[in-house]
Coordinates of C-alpha atoms in Angstrom, one line a residue:
Chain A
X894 CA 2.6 -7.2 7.1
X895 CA 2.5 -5.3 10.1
X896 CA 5.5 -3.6 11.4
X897 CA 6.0 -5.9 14.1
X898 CA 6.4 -8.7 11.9
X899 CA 8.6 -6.8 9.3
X900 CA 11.0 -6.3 12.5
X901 CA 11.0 -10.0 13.2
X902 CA 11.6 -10.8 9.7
X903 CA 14.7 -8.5 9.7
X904 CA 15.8 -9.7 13.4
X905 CA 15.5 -13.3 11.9
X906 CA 17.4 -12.6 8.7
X907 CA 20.4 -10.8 10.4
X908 CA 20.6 -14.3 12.4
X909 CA 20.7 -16.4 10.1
X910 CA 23.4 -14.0 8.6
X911 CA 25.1 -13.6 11.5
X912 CA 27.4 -16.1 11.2
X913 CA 28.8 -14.6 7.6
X914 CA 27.8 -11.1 8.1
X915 CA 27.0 -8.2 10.9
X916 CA 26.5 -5.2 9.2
X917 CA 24.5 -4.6 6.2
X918 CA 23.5 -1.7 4.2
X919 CA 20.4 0.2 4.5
X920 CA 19.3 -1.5 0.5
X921 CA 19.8 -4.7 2.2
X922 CA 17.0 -4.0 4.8
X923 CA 14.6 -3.1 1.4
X924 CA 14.9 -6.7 0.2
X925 CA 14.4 -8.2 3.7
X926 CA 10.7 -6.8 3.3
X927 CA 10.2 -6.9 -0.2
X928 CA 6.5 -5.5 0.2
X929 CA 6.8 -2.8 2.1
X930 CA 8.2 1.0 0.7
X931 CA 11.8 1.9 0.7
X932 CA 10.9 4.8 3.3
X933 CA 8.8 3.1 5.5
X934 CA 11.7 0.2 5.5
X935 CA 14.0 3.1 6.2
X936 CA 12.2 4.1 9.2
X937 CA 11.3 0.8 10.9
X938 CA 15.0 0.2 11.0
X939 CA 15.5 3.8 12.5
X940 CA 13.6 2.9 15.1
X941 CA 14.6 -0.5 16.3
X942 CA 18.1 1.2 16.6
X943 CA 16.2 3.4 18.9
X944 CA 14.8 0.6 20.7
X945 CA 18.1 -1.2 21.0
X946 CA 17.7 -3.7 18.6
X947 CA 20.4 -2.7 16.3
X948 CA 22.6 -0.6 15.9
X949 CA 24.5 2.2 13.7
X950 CA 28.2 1.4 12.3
X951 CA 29.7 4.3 10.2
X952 CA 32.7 4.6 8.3
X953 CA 32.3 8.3 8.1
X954 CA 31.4 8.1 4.8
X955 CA 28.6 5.1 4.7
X956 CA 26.8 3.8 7.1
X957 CA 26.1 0.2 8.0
X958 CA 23.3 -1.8 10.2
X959 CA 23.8 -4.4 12.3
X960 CA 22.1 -6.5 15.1
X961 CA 23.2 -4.6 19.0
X962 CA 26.7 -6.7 19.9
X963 CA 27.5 -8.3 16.9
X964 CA 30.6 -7.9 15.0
X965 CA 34.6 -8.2 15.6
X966 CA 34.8 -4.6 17.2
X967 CA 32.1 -6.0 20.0
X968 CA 34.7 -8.6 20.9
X969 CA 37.8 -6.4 20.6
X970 CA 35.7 -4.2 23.0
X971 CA 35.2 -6.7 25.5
Chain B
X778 CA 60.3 18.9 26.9
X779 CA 58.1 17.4 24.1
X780 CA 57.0 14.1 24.7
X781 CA 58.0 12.5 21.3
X782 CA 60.8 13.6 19.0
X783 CA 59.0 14.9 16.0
X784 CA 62.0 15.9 14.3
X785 CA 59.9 15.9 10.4
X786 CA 57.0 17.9 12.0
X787 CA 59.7 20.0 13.7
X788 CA 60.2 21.0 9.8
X789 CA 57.0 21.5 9.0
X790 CA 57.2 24.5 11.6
X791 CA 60.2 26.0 9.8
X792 CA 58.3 26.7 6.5
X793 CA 56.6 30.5 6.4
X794 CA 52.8 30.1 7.0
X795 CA 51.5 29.4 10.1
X796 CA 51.8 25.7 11.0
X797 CA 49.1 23.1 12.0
X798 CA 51.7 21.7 14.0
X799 CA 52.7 24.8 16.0
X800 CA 48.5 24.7 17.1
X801 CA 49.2 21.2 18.5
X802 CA 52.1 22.3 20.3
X803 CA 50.1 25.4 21.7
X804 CA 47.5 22.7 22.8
X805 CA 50.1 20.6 24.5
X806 CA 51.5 23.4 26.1
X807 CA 48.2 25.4 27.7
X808 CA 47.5 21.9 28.7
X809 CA 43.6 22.7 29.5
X810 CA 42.2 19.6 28.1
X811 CA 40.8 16.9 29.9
X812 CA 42.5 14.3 27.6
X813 CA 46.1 15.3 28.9
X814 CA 48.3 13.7 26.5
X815 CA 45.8 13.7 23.4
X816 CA 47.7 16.4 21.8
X817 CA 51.2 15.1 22.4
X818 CA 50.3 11.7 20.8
X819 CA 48.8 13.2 18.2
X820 CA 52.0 14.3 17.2
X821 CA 53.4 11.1 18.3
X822 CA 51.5 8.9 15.8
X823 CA 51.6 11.6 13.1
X824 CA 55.7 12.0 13.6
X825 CA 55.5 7.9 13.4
X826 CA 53.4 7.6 10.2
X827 CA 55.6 9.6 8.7
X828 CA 58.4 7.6 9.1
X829 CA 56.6 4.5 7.9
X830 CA 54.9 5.8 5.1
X831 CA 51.3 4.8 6.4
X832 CA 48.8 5.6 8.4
X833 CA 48.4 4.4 11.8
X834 CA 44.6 5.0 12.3
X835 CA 41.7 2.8 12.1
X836 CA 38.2 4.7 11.2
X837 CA 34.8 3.4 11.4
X838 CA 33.1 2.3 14.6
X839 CA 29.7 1.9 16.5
X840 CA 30.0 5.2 18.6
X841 CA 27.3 8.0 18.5
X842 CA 24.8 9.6 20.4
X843 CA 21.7 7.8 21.5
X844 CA 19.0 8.2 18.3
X845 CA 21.7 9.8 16.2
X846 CA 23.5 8.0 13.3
X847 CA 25.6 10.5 11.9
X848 CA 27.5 13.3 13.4
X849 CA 30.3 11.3 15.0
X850 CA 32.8 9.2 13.6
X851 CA 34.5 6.3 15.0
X852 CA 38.8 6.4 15.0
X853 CA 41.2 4.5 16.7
X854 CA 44.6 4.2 16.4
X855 CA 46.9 0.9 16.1
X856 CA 49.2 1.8 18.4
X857 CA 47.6 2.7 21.5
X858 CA 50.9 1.1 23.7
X859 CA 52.7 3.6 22.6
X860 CA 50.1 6.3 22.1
X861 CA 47.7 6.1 24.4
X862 CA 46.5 9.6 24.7
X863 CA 45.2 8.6 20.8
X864 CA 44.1 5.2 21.2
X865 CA 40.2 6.2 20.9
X866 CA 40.5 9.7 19.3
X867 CA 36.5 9.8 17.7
X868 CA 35.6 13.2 15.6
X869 CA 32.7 15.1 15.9
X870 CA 30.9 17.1 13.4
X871 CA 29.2 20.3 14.8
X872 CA 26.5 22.0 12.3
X873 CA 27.8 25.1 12.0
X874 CA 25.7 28.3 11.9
X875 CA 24.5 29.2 8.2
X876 CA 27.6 31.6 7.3
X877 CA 29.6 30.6 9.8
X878 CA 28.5 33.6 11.9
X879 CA 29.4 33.4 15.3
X880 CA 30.3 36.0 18.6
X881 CA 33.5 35.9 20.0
X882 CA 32.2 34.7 23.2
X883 CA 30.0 31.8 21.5
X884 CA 34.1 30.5 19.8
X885 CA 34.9 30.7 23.6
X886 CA 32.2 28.6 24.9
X887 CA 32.6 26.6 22.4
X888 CA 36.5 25.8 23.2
X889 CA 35.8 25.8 26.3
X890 CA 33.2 23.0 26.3
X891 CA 35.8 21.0 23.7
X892 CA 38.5 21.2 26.6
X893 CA 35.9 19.6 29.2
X894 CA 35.1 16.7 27.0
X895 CA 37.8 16.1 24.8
X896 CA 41.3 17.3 23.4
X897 CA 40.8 21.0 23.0
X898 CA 41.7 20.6 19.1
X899 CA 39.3 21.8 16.4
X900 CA 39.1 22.2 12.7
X901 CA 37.4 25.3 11.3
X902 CA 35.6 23.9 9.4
X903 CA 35.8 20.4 7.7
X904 CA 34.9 20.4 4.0
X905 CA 31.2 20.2 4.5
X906 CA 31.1 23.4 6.7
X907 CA 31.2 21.5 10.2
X908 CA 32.8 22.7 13.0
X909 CA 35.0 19.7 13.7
X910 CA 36.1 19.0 17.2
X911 CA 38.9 16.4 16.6
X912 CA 39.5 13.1 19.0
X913 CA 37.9 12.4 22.1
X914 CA 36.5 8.9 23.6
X915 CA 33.4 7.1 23.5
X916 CA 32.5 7.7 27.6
X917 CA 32.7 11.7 26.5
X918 CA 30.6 11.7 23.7
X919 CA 27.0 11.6 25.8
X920 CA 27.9 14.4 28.0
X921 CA 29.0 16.7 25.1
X922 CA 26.0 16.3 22.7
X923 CA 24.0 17.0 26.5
X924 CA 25.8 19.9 26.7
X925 CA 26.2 20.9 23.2
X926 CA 22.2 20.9 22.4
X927 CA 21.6 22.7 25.7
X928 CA 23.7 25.0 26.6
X929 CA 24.9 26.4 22.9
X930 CA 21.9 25.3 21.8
X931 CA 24.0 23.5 18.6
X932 CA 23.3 20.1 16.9
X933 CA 25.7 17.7 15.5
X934 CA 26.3 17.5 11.7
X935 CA 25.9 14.8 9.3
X936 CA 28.2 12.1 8.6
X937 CA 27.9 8.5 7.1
X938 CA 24.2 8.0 4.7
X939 CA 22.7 10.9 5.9
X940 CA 22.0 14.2 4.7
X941 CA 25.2 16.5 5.2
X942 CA 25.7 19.6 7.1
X943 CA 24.1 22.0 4.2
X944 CA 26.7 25.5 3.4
X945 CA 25.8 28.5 2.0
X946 CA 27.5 31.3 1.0
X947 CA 27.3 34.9 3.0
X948 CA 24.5 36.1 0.8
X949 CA 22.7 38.5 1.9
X950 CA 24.2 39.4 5.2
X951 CA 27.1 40.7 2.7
X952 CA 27.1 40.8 -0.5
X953 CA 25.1 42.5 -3.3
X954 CA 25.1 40.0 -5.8
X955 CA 23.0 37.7 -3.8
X956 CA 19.9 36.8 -6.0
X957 CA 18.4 34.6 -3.2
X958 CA 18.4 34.5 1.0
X959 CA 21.0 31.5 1.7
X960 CA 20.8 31.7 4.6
X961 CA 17.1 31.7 5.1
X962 CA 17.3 29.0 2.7
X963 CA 20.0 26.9 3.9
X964 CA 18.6 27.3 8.0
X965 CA 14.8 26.2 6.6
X966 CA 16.2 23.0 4.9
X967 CA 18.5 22.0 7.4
X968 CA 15.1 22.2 9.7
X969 CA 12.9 20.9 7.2
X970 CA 15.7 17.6 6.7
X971 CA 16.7 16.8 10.4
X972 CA 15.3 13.1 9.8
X973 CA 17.6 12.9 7.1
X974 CA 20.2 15.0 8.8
X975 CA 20.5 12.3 11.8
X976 CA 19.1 9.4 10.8
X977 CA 20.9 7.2 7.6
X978 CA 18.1 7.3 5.2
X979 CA 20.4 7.0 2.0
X980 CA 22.8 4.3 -0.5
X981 CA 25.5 7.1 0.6
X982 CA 26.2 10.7 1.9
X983 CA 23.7 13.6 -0.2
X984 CA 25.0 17.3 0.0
X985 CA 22.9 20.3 -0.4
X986 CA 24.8 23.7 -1.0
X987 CA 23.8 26.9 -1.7
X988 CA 25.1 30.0 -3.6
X989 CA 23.8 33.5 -3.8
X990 CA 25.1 33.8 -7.2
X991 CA 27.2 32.0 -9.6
X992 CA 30.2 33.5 -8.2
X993 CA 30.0 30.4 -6.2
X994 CA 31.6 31.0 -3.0
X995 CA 30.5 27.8 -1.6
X996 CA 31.5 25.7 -4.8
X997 CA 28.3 24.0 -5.0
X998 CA 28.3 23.5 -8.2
X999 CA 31.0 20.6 -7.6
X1000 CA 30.5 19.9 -4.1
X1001 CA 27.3 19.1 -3.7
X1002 CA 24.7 16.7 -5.2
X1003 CA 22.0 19.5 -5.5
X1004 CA 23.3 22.8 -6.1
X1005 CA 21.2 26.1 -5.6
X1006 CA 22.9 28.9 -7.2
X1007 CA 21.3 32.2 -7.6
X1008 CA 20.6 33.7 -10.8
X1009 CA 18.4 36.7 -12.4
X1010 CA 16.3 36.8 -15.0
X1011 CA 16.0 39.6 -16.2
X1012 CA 18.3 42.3 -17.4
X1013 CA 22.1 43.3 -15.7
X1014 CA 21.3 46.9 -14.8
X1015 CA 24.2 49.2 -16.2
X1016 CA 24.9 52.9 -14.7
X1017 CA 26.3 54.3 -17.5
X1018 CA 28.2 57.3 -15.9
X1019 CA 29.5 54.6 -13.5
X1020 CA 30.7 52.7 -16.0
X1021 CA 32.5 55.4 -17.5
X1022 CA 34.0 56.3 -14.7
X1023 CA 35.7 53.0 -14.5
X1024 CA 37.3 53.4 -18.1
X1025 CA 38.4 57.2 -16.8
X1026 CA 40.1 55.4 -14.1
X1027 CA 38.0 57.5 -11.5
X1028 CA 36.6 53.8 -9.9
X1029 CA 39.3 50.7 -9.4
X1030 CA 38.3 47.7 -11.3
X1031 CA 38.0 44.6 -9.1
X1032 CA 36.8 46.8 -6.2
X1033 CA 40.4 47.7 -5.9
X1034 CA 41.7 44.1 -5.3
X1035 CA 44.7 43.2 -7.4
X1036 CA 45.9 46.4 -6.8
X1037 CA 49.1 45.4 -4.9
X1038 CA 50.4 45.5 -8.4
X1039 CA 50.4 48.3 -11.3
X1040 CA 48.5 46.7 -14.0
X1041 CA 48.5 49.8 -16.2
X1042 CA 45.4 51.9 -16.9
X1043 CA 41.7 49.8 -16.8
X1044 CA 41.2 49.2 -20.8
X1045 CA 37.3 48.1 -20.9
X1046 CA 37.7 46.3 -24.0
X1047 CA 40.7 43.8 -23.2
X1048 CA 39.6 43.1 -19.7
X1049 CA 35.4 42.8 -19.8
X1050 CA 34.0 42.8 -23.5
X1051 CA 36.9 40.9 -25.0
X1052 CA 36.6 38.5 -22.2
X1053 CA 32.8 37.7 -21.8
X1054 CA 32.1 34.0 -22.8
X1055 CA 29.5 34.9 -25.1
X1056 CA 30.1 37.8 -26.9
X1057 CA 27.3 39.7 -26.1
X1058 CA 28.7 42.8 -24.3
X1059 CA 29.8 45.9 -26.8
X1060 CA 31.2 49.1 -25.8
X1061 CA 31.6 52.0 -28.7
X1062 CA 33.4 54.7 -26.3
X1063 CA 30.4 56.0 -24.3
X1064 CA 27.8 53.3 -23.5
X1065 CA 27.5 50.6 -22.8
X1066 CA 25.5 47.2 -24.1
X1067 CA 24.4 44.1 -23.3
X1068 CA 22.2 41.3 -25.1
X1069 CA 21.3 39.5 -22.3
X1070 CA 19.6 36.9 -23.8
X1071 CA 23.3 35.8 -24.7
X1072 CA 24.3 36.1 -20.9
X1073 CA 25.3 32.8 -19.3
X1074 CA 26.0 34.4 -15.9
X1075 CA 29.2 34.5 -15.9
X1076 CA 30.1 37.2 -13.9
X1077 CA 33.1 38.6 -14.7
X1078 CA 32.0 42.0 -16.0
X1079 CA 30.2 42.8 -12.4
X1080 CA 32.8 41.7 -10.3
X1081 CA 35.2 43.9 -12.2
X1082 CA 33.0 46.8 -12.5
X1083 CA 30.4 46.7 -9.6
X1084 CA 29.5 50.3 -9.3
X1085 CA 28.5 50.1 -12.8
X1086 CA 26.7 46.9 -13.2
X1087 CA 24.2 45.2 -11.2
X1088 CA 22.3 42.0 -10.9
X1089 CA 18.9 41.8 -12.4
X1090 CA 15.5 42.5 -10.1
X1091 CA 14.0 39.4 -11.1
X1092 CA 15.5 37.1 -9.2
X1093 CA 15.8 33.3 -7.8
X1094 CA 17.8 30.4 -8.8
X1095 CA 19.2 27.8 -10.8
X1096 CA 19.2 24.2 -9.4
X1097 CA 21.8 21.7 -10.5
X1098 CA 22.4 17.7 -9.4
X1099 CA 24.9 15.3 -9.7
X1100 CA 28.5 16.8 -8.8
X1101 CA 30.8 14.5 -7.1
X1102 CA 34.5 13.7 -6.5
X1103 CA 34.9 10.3 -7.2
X1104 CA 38.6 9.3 -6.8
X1105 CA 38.4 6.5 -9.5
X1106 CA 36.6 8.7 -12.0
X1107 CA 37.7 12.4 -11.4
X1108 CA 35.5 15.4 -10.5
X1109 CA 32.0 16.1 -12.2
X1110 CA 30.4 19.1 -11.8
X1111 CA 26.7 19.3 -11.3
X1112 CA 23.6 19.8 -14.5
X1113 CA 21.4 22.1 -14.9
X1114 CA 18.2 20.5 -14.2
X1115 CA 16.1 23.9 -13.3
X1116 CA 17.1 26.5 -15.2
X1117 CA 15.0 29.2 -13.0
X1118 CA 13.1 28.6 -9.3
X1119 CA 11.4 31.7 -7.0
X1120 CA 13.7 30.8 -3.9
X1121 CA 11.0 32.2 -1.3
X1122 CA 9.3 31.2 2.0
X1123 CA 8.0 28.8 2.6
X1124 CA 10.2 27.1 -0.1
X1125 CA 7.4 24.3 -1.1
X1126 CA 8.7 24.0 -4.6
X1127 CA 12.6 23.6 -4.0
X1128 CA 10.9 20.9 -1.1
X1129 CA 9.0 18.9 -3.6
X1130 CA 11.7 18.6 -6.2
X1131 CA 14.3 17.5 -3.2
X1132 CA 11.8 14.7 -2.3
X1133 CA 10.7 13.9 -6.0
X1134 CA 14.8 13.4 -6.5
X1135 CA 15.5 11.6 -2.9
X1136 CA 12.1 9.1 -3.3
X1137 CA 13.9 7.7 -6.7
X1138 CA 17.4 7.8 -5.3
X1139 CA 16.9 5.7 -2.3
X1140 CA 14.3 3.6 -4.7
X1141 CA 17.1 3.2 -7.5
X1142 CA 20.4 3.3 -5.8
X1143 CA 23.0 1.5 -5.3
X1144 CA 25.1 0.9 -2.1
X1145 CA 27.3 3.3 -2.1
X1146 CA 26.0 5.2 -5.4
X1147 CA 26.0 9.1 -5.3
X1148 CA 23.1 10.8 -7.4
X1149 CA 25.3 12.3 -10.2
X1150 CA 26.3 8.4 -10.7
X1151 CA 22.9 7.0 -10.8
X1152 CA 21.6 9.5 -13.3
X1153 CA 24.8 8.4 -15.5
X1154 CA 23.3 5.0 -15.3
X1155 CA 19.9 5.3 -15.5
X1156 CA 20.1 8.3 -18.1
X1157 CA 19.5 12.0 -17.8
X1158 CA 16.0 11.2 -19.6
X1159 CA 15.0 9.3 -16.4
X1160 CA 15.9 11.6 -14.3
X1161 CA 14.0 14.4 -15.8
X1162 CA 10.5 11.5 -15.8
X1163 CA 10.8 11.7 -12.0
X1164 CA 11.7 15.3 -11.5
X1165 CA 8.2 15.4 -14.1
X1166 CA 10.8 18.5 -16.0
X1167 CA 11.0 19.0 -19.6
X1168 CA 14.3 18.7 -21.3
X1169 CA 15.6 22.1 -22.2
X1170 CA 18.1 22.8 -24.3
X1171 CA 20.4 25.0 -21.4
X1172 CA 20.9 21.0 -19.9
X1173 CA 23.0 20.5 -22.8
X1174 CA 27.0 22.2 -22.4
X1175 CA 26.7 21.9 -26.2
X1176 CA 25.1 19.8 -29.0
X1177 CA 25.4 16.1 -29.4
X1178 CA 27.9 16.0 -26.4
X1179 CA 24.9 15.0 -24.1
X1180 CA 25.0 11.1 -23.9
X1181 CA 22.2 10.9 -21.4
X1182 CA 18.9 11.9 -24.0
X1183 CA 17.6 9.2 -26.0
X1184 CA 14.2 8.7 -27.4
X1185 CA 11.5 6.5 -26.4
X1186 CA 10.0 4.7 -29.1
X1187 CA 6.1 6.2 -28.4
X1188 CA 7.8 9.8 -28.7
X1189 CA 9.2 8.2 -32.2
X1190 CA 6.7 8.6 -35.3
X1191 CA 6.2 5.1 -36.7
X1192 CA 8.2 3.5 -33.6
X1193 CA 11.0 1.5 -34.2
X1194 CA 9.6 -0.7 -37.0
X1195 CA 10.0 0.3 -40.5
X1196 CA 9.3 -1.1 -43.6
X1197 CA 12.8 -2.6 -45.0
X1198 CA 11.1 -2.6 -48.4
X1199 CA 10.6 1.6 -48.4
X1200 CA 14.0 2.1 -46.7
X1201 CA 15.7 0.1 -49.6
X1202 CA 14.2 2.2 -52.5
X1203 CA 16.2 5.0 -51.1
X1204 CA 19.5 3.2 -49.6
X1205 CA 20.6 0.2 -51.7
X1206 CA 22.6 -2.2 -49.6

């Protein structure tokens, strides 16, 4: 699989989620692309947050992903 | 005239130590800041929760710098009607330098920068080491990091699944008894680990702390998930006449601490040999001995007699895993795992094991499982198969208490099948 199509897997999955779900943990994102490593997994998902694709949320203690906009704190934003 | 009545914090100022809430206060009052009433509210919403008997923030939150994920956390409170110089009040973690060195004029430039993008209030330090700037909002938070990273030339911490801020102790820049350079040590990793640093690569947070000796003035040995704590390997090196001189009461034990009271005369055997762990220190009136092969590195005989007694010459450290302060199941320190490492440039073998251990973490782990509690579930015998480390008996506090070791069947003569008819010859059911 080639990273392109790992991210469109993940972008699809977090859609389909979307509706029960916005953020997920990085282990989530492992089983999203089951053939791929842990660590290259990790850093595909580093950088479609860099490409604005999704995004960081943080407790301060864990971290979550999520698609860029979703979630109830989006709409309290706007 | 104080914009809320605070009249339980007003209390907490009566007490004799200095006073979180007189700093506040002093905040308030120089008024620098560019959040205005940030200060005041604070005391607002902290006067409030403790009327009601609960907090009245919210954490957690999307904000951060572009690329970063960890360094800044999200807080808000839920009453920003009433307090809206709080109502988006995010923290920010500042990796400090290693030691916590820093120039009078670098503290200044440092406040001073706080007061241009947020409420002027800081924490020296947070429990991970970080300079904390506390409370600011989310339009702020670009032009700090900007300024931050080039004009003092300072990064953000960690926070959240990352790698955290690593500590070390003075080593040393200070102090004699340090068997390793932490702060070469601690500066290389934190280089070596700035993917991890910013970027959430783990099932939860991963601390790395380091000790120049097992004093532990950085308490990494339960703070962190890998501890480095220096260590010798050879002898203790005695000076005989200085030793002496402590028992004529020529030299103050303790380097003279304590002294603000009159213990009595320094008596070598009730305060060092009687008290060594092991047993393995004698003293027959004029010299001194030690067995070190008994030592465990305590080091209560150097710190009370440090003219006399010095730390070996063969030196490095011992690394540890797994500490962790889980509130459900109580504090657990960390294991030995490498009873002795050369902590030297370019440090290639502490590098490999911290990969080796991080590879099967983020593998293994669960959401929101620290190392010390995967090893607990997936046995210490695991762990040691992918650190590729042979069990050694100094892993063990003491025999049979160890529930982690269990045999394999191939290590097992015979296996785990055995003829029932031999076994009942001896044992008759």
């Amino acid at each position: 699989m080639t990273d392109d199509e790992a991210k469109q897997v993940i972008l699809d999955t977090l859609e389909k989620k979307s509706k029960s779900k916005s953020k997920f943990y990085l282990r989530d994102f492992y089983a999203m692309i089951p053939d791929m490593k842990s660590r290259q997994v990790k850093n595909l998902v580093n950088k479609m947050v860099q490409e604005g694709k999704l995004e960081y949320w943080s407790s301060g203690s864990t971290t979550l992903i999520g698609l860029k906009g979703m979630g109830k704190q989006h709409q309290e934003d706007d | 005239m104080a914009k809320h009545k605070t009249p339980m914090l007003d209390e907490l100022e009566s007490g004799p130590w200095p006073s979180f809430v007189s700093d506040i206060r002093q905040q308030a009052e120089k008024g620098k800041q560019i959040l205005k009433d940030a200060p005041e509210d604070l005391l607002g919403i902290l006067e409030l929760s403790y009327e009601d008997k609960v907090t009245h923030w919210k954490h957690g939150g999307i904000v951060g710098v572009f690329g970063y994920g960890g360094g800044i956390i999200g807080r808000y409170c839920d009453q920003p009607q009433q307090f809206p110089g709080v109502a988006h009040f995010h923290t920010i973690r500042v990796n400090q330098p290693s030691s916590k060195y820093y120039s009078t004029n670098f503290l200044r430039d440092l406040c001073d920068m706080w007061e241009k993008h947020g409420s002027g209030l800081t924490n020296m330090h947070g429990s991970t080491g970080d300079i904390i700037f506390l409370g600011t909002t989310t339009d702020h938070l670009e032009p700090l990091f900007y300024d931050l990273t080039h004009e003092l030339n300072q990064d953000l911490g960690g926070s959240g699944s990352n790698l955290r801020t690593p500590a070390c102790c003075l080593g040393m820049s200070r102090c004699e008894f340090a068997c390793y350079d932490t702060q070469e040590a601690c500066h290389q990793m934190t280089n070596e680990y700035q993917d991890e640093l910013h970027r959430p690569a783990f099932p939860y947070k991963f601390k790395f702390k380091f000790d120049g000796c097992p004093n532990g003035c950085v308490a990494s040995i339960a703070r962190s998930d890998m501890s480095v704590i220096g260590i010798w390997r050879d002898e203790i090196r005695i000076n005989q006449e200085a030793v002496k001189a402590y028992v004529g009461g020529e030299l103050a034990p303790n380097a003279g601490a304590h002294a603000s009271r009159d213990w009595g005369a320094f008596d070598i055997q009730k305060e060092v040999i009687n008290l060594c762990p092991t047993g393995c220190m004698s003293w027959d009136g004029s010299k001194l001995e030690i067995n070190d092969k008994e030592c465990t590195k305590c080091m209560h005989c150097l710190n009370t007699m440090p003219r006399a007694l010095r730390i070996g010459e063969d030196r490095g450290a011992a690394i540890l895993f797994g500490a962790k302060a889980p509130i459900l199941e109580g504090a657990q320190m960390s294991t030995l795992t490498v009873p002795f490492m050369k902590i030297e440039e370019p440090f290639d073998e502490l590098k490999e094991l911290i990969e080796k251990v991080w590879d099967w973490w983020m593998e293994e782990g669960k959401n929101r499982e620290r190392l010390g509690e995967l090893i607990q579930r997936q046995s210490w015998q695991k762990f040691l198969e992918i650190t590729e480390l042979e069990a050694d008996p100094r892993m063990v506090d003491e025999p049979r208490s160890n529930p982690y070791i269990f045999w394999k069947e191939e290590e097992v003569e015979g296996g785990w099948t055995r003829d029932i008819n031999v076994f009942r010859q001896k044992h008759q059911r």
